[in-house]
Amino acid sequence: MVKWRWHLGALALYTALAVVFIDHSVNPNRYLAGVSKDPFIYIWFLAWMPYALAHHLNPLFTTLIWQPAGFNLAWTTSIPFLALLLGLPFTLLFGPVFTYNLLVIIAPIASAWFMYRLCLVITDDARAALLGGILFGFSAYEMAQDTAHLNLSFTFFIPALLWVLLLRLQNKIGRWPTVFLASLCLIGEFLTSSEIFTLIFVFGGIAWLLALYYLPERRAELRRLVLDGLLAAPIVIVMLSPLLWQMFLSRGTIQLPAFWPYYFVADPLNLIAPGNSGFITLFRAKATGCGPEEDAYIGLPLLLILALFAWHQRHTPAGRFLAVLFLCLLVASFGPLLRIAGHRTNIFLPWFVFLHLPLLGMALPARFALFVSLVTAIIAALWLSQAKTQQSRWWRSALSGLACLALLPALHPWTKIPDSKFFAPGEVQAQLGPNPRLLILPFAVRGPSAYWQVENNFGFTQVGGYLGFPSPAMLRFSAVYELEGAMEVPNFPASFTSLCEQTGTQYVVAGPGTPPAMLATLAGLHWPSRQADDVKIFTVPGGDHG
């Protein structure tokens, strides 16, 4: 029986690692954990959810972004679990920026600790469980996604769910506690990432079928889990029904670019060469060209552990089950067509079959590294726990330590918050009147307009804003494509003028970072303009500016 001191020690170790590699003494109120414009999405949602409820607004739809059509939030990464159930008190006390940074630090700690508890059930070895927690909670997937995608880095629901299911398989808990706890895990995951929620059933189903085949002595318990799942299903559906209904009504509103499932895939070279999140930077695998998706890295020491486990356990049912499951997940992460060193080959892979299925066709295979890292951590923990002699224990511990060192992440990147004097609370209204309708530059994904809206306490509406893909109703305006940097539009000034007129835009606000070429285009329109604080304001002719 593992003593409670081990549990606290594991939590303390994971917390220390997160603080060292993610926090490293950065001011959480002046800097933002991560890179790119994606963190602004989560800050917007952390502020929006309590704001919407306090003002009796629909939290799943807003006209503050992409007005006048508005923006449906059901298919976006709206993180209601994190915004309302976990981060709400911190948002109210310290603001959404502090809350976001805190959640970025908490994400790997929670994932590591629940993985530790899962591995403890599997191995009954505290040292092996400690290893499993590190390998999962601080995996390349976790560290890469934690730089930009909070919904994808909060992964603790998966080991928590497996922990519950294993306790059920071992007859340590009954049916109704299993149903209740599994339902909570599934609901929490859906309210954090519907993408990962869907993949749980895909890869969970594959794992269940493989277990049914390789573990015949467990078939009765495995079939029992199906009944438990059928009992949990209505609980999950009822609790999620408002969001599911909203998703049903807005189905088809989000379409990923067709090439994404081919482009955002794991590269075999990334298994041994870390991406941008890795500490070892002597050479890198350019798997995707996008740092948060270069997350397949395992490292040579850990690959050696996987190979040793597969060889030593090749004659055991559990060993064959885990080895085959690992290979299935790994091959799936390579996507529909194999890419090597960033170059696409013509070699078709099994995931090609899933591309034409609902929802799964939108999944990005690079993110399957989450499940690869999960199985990898379990295998490594089992391998360490199976040492039969003291000598074996020592060299296995040494190789495990080397695997952890090879997996060390780079220090987490931080970005200075793009504060603007003009977007301070009340300032926009003092300059332009109550609730003005703005088009802000840099536009949508190219700038921090979503953050500026939060900074102003949602005191204005905007044509644009970045919460994901543009509102489909707004894509009929050709100017949107050039504003987002997707393509050059013929006669852009006329298209831009039409966009402003038809959306009722009152002012175009060129904020810090607006490209000089865009400023020159606006100047060529000869609209009334003036400098205000750190922005330049262009008044759209013919609009209601009262």
CSV table of C-alpha atoms in Angstrom, one decimal, residues 26-300:
chain,number,residue,atom,x,y,z
A,26,VAL,CA,7.8,35.7,-15.4
A,27,ASN,CA,5.2,38.3,-14.2
A,28,PRO,CA,1.9,36.6,-14.9
A,29,ASN,CA,0.0,39.9,-15.0
A,30,ARG,CA,2.2,41.6,-17.7
A,31,TYR,CA,3.1,38.6,-19.8
A,32,LEU,CA,1.1,35.9,-21.5
A,33,ALA,CA,2.2,32.2,-21.4
A,34,GLY,CA,2.6,31.0,-25.0
A,35,VAL,CA,3.0,32.1,-28.6
A,36,SER,CA,0.8,33.1,-31.6
A,37,LYS,CA,-2.6,34.7,-31.4
A,38,ASP,CA,-4.3,31.6,-30.0
A,39,PRO,CA,-4.0,32.4,-26.3
A,40,PHE,CA,-6.1,35.5,-26.9
A,41,ILE,CA,-9.0,33.2,-27.7
A,42,TYR,CA,-8.9,31.6,-24.3
A,43,ILE,CA,-8.5,34.9,-22.5
A,44,TRP,CA,-11.6,36.1,-24.4
A,45,PHE,CA,-13.6,33.0,-23.3
A,46,LEU,CA,-12.4,33.2,-19.7
A,47,ALA,CA,-13.8,36.7,-19.6
A,48,TRP,CA,-16.8,36.1,-21.8
A,49,MET,CA,-18.4,33.2,-19.9
A,50,PRO,CA,-18.9,35.0,-16.6
A,51,TYR,CA,-19.7,38.3,-18.4
A,52,ALA,CA,-22.5,36.6,-20.5
A,53,LEU,CA,-24.1,34.9,-17.4
A,54,ALA,CA,-23.9,38.1,-15.4
A,55,HIS,CA,-25.6,40.1,-18.2
A,56,HIS,CA,-28.1,37.3,-19.0
A,57,LEU,CA,-26.7,36.6,-22.5
A,58,ASN,CA,-26.5,33.4,-24.4
A,59,PRO,CA,-23.0,32.1,-23.6
A,60,LEU,CA,-22.9,30.1,-26.8
A,61,PHE,CA,-23.6,33.0,-29.2
A,62,THR,CA,-22.3,36.5,-29.4
A,63,THR,CA,-22.7,39.5,-31.6
A,64,LEU,CA,-19.7,41.2,-30.1
A,65,ILE,CA,-17.5,39.4,-32.6
A,66,TRP,CA,-18.2,39.4,-36.4
A,67,GLN,CA,-21.1,41.7,-36.1
A,68,PRO,CA,-23.8,42.0,-37.5
A,69,ALA,CA,-24.0,38.3,-38.2
A,70,GLY,CA,-22.5,37.3,-34.8
A,71,PHE,CA,-20.5,34.2,-34.0
A,72,ASN,CA,-21.7,30.8,-32.9
A,73,LEU,CA,-19.5,29.5,-30.0
A,74,ALA,CA,-20.8,25.9,-29.9
A,75,TRP,CA,-18.1,24.6,-32.3
A,76,THR,CA,-15.3,26.7,-31.0
A,77,THR,CA,-12.8,26.0,-28.2
A,78,SER,CA,-15.0,27.9,-25.6
A,79,ILE,CA,-13.7,25.9,-22.6
A,80,PRO,CA,-16.8,26.3,-20.4
A,81,PHE,CA,-15.3,23.8,-17.8
A,82,LEU,CA,-12.2,25.9,-17.4
A,83,ALA,CA,-14.0,29.3,-17.7
A,84,LEU,CA,-16.8,28.6,-15.2
A,85,LEU,CA,-16.0,25.6,-13.0
A,86,LEU,CA,-12.3,25.9,-12.6
A,87,GLY,CA,-11.1,29.4,-13.4
A,88,LEU,CA,-14.1,31.6,-12.5
A,89,PRO,CA,-13.0,32.7,-9.0
A,90,PHE,CA,-9.5,33.6,-10.3
A,91,THR,CA,-11.0,35.5,-13.2
A,92,LEU,CA,-13.2,37.5,-10.9
A,93,LEU,CA,-10.4,38.3,-8.4
A,94,PHE,CA,-7.3,38.6,-10.7
A,95,GLY,CA,-8.6,38.9,-14.2
A,96,PRO,CA,-8.5,36.6,-17.2
A,97,VAL,CA,-4.8,37.0,-18.1
A,98,PHE,CA,-3.7,35.8,-14.7
A,99,THR,CA,-6.2,33.0,-14.8
A,100,TYR,CA,-5.0,31.9,-18.3
A,101,ASN,CA,-1.4,31.8,-17.1
A,102,LEU,CA,-2.3,29.9,-14.0
A,103,LEU,CA,-4.3,27.3,-16.0
A,104,VAL,CA,-1.3,26.9,-18.4
A,105,ILE,CA,0.8,25.9,-15.3
A,106,ILE,CA,-1.8,23.7,-13.8
A,107,ALA,CA,-2.5,21.7,-17.0
A,108,PRO,CA,0.7,19.5,-16.9
A,109,ILE,CA,0.5,19.2,-13.1
A,110,ALA,CA,-3.0,17.8,-13.2
A,111,SER,CA,-2.2,15.5,-16.2
A,112,ALA,CA,0.9,14.2,-14.5
A,113,TRP,CA,-0.7,13.6,-11.2
A,114,PHE,CA,-3.7,11.7,-12.5
A,115,MET,CA,-1.4,9.6,-14.7
A,116,TYR,CA,0.6,8.8,-11.6
A,117,ARG,CA,-2.6,7.6,-9.9
A,118,LEU,CA,-3.4,5.5,-13.0
A,119,CYS,CA,0.0,3.9,-13.2
A,120,LEU,CA,-0.1,3.2,-9.4
A,121,VAL,CA,-3.2,1.1,-10.0
A,122,ILE,CA,-1.5,-0.7,-12.9
A,123,THR,CA,1.9,-1.3,-11.4
A,124,ASP,CA,1.5,-0.9,-7.6
A,125,ASP,CA,4.9,0.6,-7.7
A,126,ALA,CA,5.2,4.3,-6.6
A,127,ARG,CA,8.5,4.9,-8.4
A,128,ALA,CA,7.2,3.5,-11.6
A,129,ALA,CA,4.0,5.5,-11.2
A,130,LEU,CA,6.1,8.7,-10.6
A,131,LEU,CA,7.9,8.0,-13.9
A,132,GLY,CA,4.6,7.5,-15.8
A,133,GLY,CA,3.3,10.8,-14.5
A,134,ILE,CA,6.4,12.7,-15.8
A,135,LEU,CA,6.3,11.0,-19.2
A,136,PHE,CA,2.7,11.9,-19.8
A,137,GLY,CA,2.3,15.2,-18.0
A,138,PHE,CA,5.5,16.6,-19.4
A,139,SER,CA,5.4,14.8,-22.8
A,140,ALA,CA,6.2,16.6,-26.0
A,141,TYR,CA,2.5,16.7,-26.8
A,142,GLU,CA,1.6,18.4,-23.5
A,143,MET,CA,4.4,20.9,-23.6
A,144,ALA,CA,3.8,21.8,-27.2
A,145,GLN,CA,0.1,22.2,-26.9
A,146,ASP,CA,0.5,24.1,-23.7
A,147,THR,CA,2.2,27.0,-25.6
A,148,ALA,CA,-1.0,27.8,-27.5
A,149,HIS,CA,-4.0,25.5,-27.1
A,150,LEU,CA,-5.2,25.4,-23.5
A,151,ASN,CA,-8.2,23.1,-24.4
A,152,LEU,CA,-5.8,20.5,-25.8
A,153,SER,CA,-3.3,20.6,-22.9
A,154,PHE,CA,-5.9,20.1,-20.1
A,155,THR,CA,-5.8,16.3,-20.6
A,156,PHE,CA,-6.1,15.0,-17.1
A,157,PHE,CA,-9.6,13.7,-17.8
A,158,ILE,CA,-8.2,10.8,-19.9
A,159,PRO,CA,-6.0,9.2,-17.2
A,160,ALA,CA,-8.7,9.9,-14.7
A,161,LEU,CA,-11.3,8.1,-16.8
A,162,LEU,CA,-8.9,5.1,-17.3
A,163,TRP,CA,-8.2,5.1,-13.5
A,164,VAL,CA,-11.9,4.7,-12.9
A,165,LEU,CA,-12.3,2.0,-15.5
A,166,LEU,CA,-9.4,0.0,-14.2
A,167,LEU,CA,-10.7,0.2,-10.7
A,168,ARG,CA,-14.0,-1.2,-12.1
A,169,LEU,CA,-12.1,-4.0,-13.9
A,170,GLN,CA,-10.4,-4.9,-10.7
A,171,ASN,CA,-13.7,-5.0,-8.8
A,172,LYS,CA,-12.6,-2.2,-6.5
A,173,ILE,CA,-15.6,0.0,-7.2
A,174,GLY,CA,-19.2,-0.9,-8.1
A,175,ARG,CA,-21.3,-0.1,-11.1
A,176,TRP,CA,-22.9,3.1,-10.0
A,177,PRO,CA,-19.8,4.8,-8.7
A,178,THR,CA,-18.2,3.8,-12.1
A,179,VAL,CA,-21.1,5.3,-14.0
A,180,PHE,CA,-21.1,8.5,-12.0
A,181,LEU,CA,-17.3,9.1,-12.1
A,182,ALA,CA,-17.0,8.1,-15.7
A,183,SER,CA,-19.8,10.5,-16.6
A,184,LEU,CA,-18.1,13.3,-14.7
A,185,CYS,CA,-14.8,12.7,-16.7
A,186,LEU,CA,-16.6,12.6,-20.0
A,187,ILE,CA,-18.6,15.7,-19.3
A,188,GLY,CA,-15.6,17.6,-18.1
A,189,GLU,CA,-13.6,16.6,-21.2
A,190,PHE,CA,-16.4,17.6,-23.6
A,191,LEU,CA,-16.6,21.0,-21.9
A,192,THR,CA,-12.9,21.4,-22.4
A,193,SER,CA,-12.3,19.9,-25.8
A,194,SER,CA,-15.0,18.2,-27.9
A,195,GLU,CA,-12.2,17.1,-30.3
A,196,ILE,CA,-10.4,15.0,-27.6
A,197,PHE,CA,-13.9,13.8,-26.3
A,198,THR,CA,-14.6,12.4,-29.7
A,199,LEU,CA,-11.2,10.7,-30.0
A,200,ILE,CA,-11.7,9.0,-26.6
A,201,PHE,CA,-14.4,6.9,-28.2
A,202,VAL,CA,-12.4,6.2,-31.4
A,203,PHE,CA,-9.2,5.1,-29.8
A,204,GLY,CA,-11.0,3.8,-26.7
A,205,GLY,CA,-13.0,1.6,-29.0
A,206,ILE,CA,-9.9,0.4,-30.7
A,207,ALA,CA,-8.2,-0.3,-27.3
A,208,TRP,CA,-11.4,-2.2,-26.2
A,209,LEU,CA,-11.4,-4.4,-29.3
A,210,LEU,CA,-7.7,-5.2,-29.0
A,211,ALA,CA,-8.1,-6.0,-25.3
A,212,LEU,CA,-11.0,-8.3,-26.1
A,213,TYR,CA,-8.8,-10.1,-28.6
A,214,TYR,CA,-5.5,-10.3,-26.6
A,215,LEU,CA,-6.9,-10.6,-23.0
A,216,PRO,CA,-9.5,-13.5,-23.2
A,217,GLU,CA,-9.4,-13.9,-19.4
A,218,ARG,CA,-10.8,-10.3,-19.1
A,219,ARG,CA,-13.6,-10.6,-21.6
A,220,ALA,CA,-16.4,-10.8,-19.0
A,221,GLU,CA,-15.2,-7.7,-17.3
A,222,LEU,CA,-14.7,-5.9,-20.6
A,223,ARG,CA,-18.2,-6.7,-21.7
A,224,ARG,CA,-19.4,-5.4,-18.3
A,225,LEU,CA,-17.8,-2.1,-19.1
A,226,VAL,CA,-20.1,-1.8,-22.2
A,227,LEU,CA,-23.2,-1.9,-20.0
A,228,ASP,CA,-21.6,0.7,-17.6
A,229,GLY,CA,-21.0,2.9,-20.6
A,230,LEU,CA,-24.6,2.5,-21.8
A,231,LEU,CA,-25.8,3.6,-18.4
A,232,ALA,CA,-23.4,6.6,-18.4
A,233,ALA,CA,-24.5,7.7,-21.9
A,234,PRO,CA,-27.9,9.3,-21.0
A,235,ILE,CA,-26.3,11.1,-18.0
A,236,VAL,CA,-23.7,12.6,-20.3
A,237,ILE,CA,-26.2,13.5,-23.0
A,238,VAL,CA,-28.7,15.1,-20.6
A,239,MET,CA,-26.0,17.2,-18.9
A,240,LEU,CA,-24.6,18.3,-22.2
A,241,SER,CA,-27.9,18.7,-24.0
A,242,PRO,CA,-27.9,22.6,-24.2
A,243,LEU,CA,-24.5,22.6,-25.9
A,244,LEU,CA,-25.3,19.5,-28.0
A,245,TRP,CA,-28.5,21.2,-29.3
A,246,GLN,CA,-26.7,24.4,-30.1
A,247,MET,CA,-24.1,22.3,-32.0
A,248,PHE,CA,-26.8,20.5,-33.9
A,249,LEU,CA,-28.5,23.7,-34.9
A,250,SER,CA,-25.2,25.2,-36.1
A,251,ARG,CA,-23.8,22.0,-37.7
A,252,GLY,CA,-21.7,22.6,-40.8
A,253,THR,CA,-20.7,26.2,-39.8
A,254,ILE,CA,-17.1,25.2,-39.3
A,255,GLN,CA,-15.1,23.7,-42.1
A,256,LEU,CA,-11.4,23.1,-41.8
A,257,PRO,CA,-9.2,23.7,-44.8
A,258,ALA,CA,-9.2,20.4,-46.8
A,259,PHE,CA,-5.4,20.1,-46.6
A,260,TRP,CA,-5.1,20.3,-42.8
A,261,PRO,CA,-5.6,16.6,-42.0
A,262,TYR,CA,-2.8,16.0,-44.5
A,263,TYR,CA,-0.5,18.7,-43.2
A,264,PHE,CA,-0.8,18.6,-39.4
A,265,VAL,CA,0.5,15.1,-39.0
A,266,ALA,CA,3.3,13.4,-37.0
A,267,ASP,CA,6.6,13.1,-38.9
A,268,PRO,CA,8.5,9.9,-38.1
A,269,LEU,CA,11.7,12.0,-37.7
A,270,ASN,CA,9.9,13.9,-34.9
A,271,LEU,CA,10.0,10.8,-32.8
A,272,ILE,CA,13.7,11.2,-32.3
A,273,ALA,CA,14.2,14.9,-33.0
A,274,PRO,CA,12.3,17.4,-30.8
A,275,GLY,CA,10.2,20.2,-32.2
A,276,ASN,CA,10.2,23.8,-30.9
A,277,SER,CA,9.1,22.7,-27.4
A,278,GLY,CA,12.0,20.4,-26.8
A,279,PHE,CA,15.0,21.3,-24.6
A,280,ILE,CA,17.4,19.4,-26.9
A,281,THR,CA,17.8,21.7,-29.9
A,282,LEU,CA,20.9,20.4,-31.7
A,283,PHE,CA,18.6,19.3,-34.6
A,284,ARG,CA,14.9,19.4,-35.1
A,285,ALA,CA,12.3,17.6,-37.2
A,286,LYS,CA,10.3,20.0,-39.2
A,287,ALA,CA,7.1,18.0,-38.8
A,288,THR,CA,4.5,20.5,-39.6
A,289,GLY,CA,6.0,24.0,-39.5
A,290,CYS,CA,3.7,24.8,-36.6
A,291,GLY,CA,5.3,24.5,-33.1
A,292,PRO,CA,2.2,23.5,-31.1
A,293,GLU,CA,1.7,20.6,-33.5
A,294,GLU,CA,5.3,19.3,-33.5
A,295,ASP,CA,4.4,17.1,-30.6
A,296,ALA,CA,5.3,13.5,-31.5
A,297,TYR,CA,8.8,13.5,-29.9
A,298,ILE,CA,9.6,10.5,-27.8
A,299,GLY,CA,13.4,10.4,-27.7
A,300,LEU,CA,15.8,7.5,-28.2
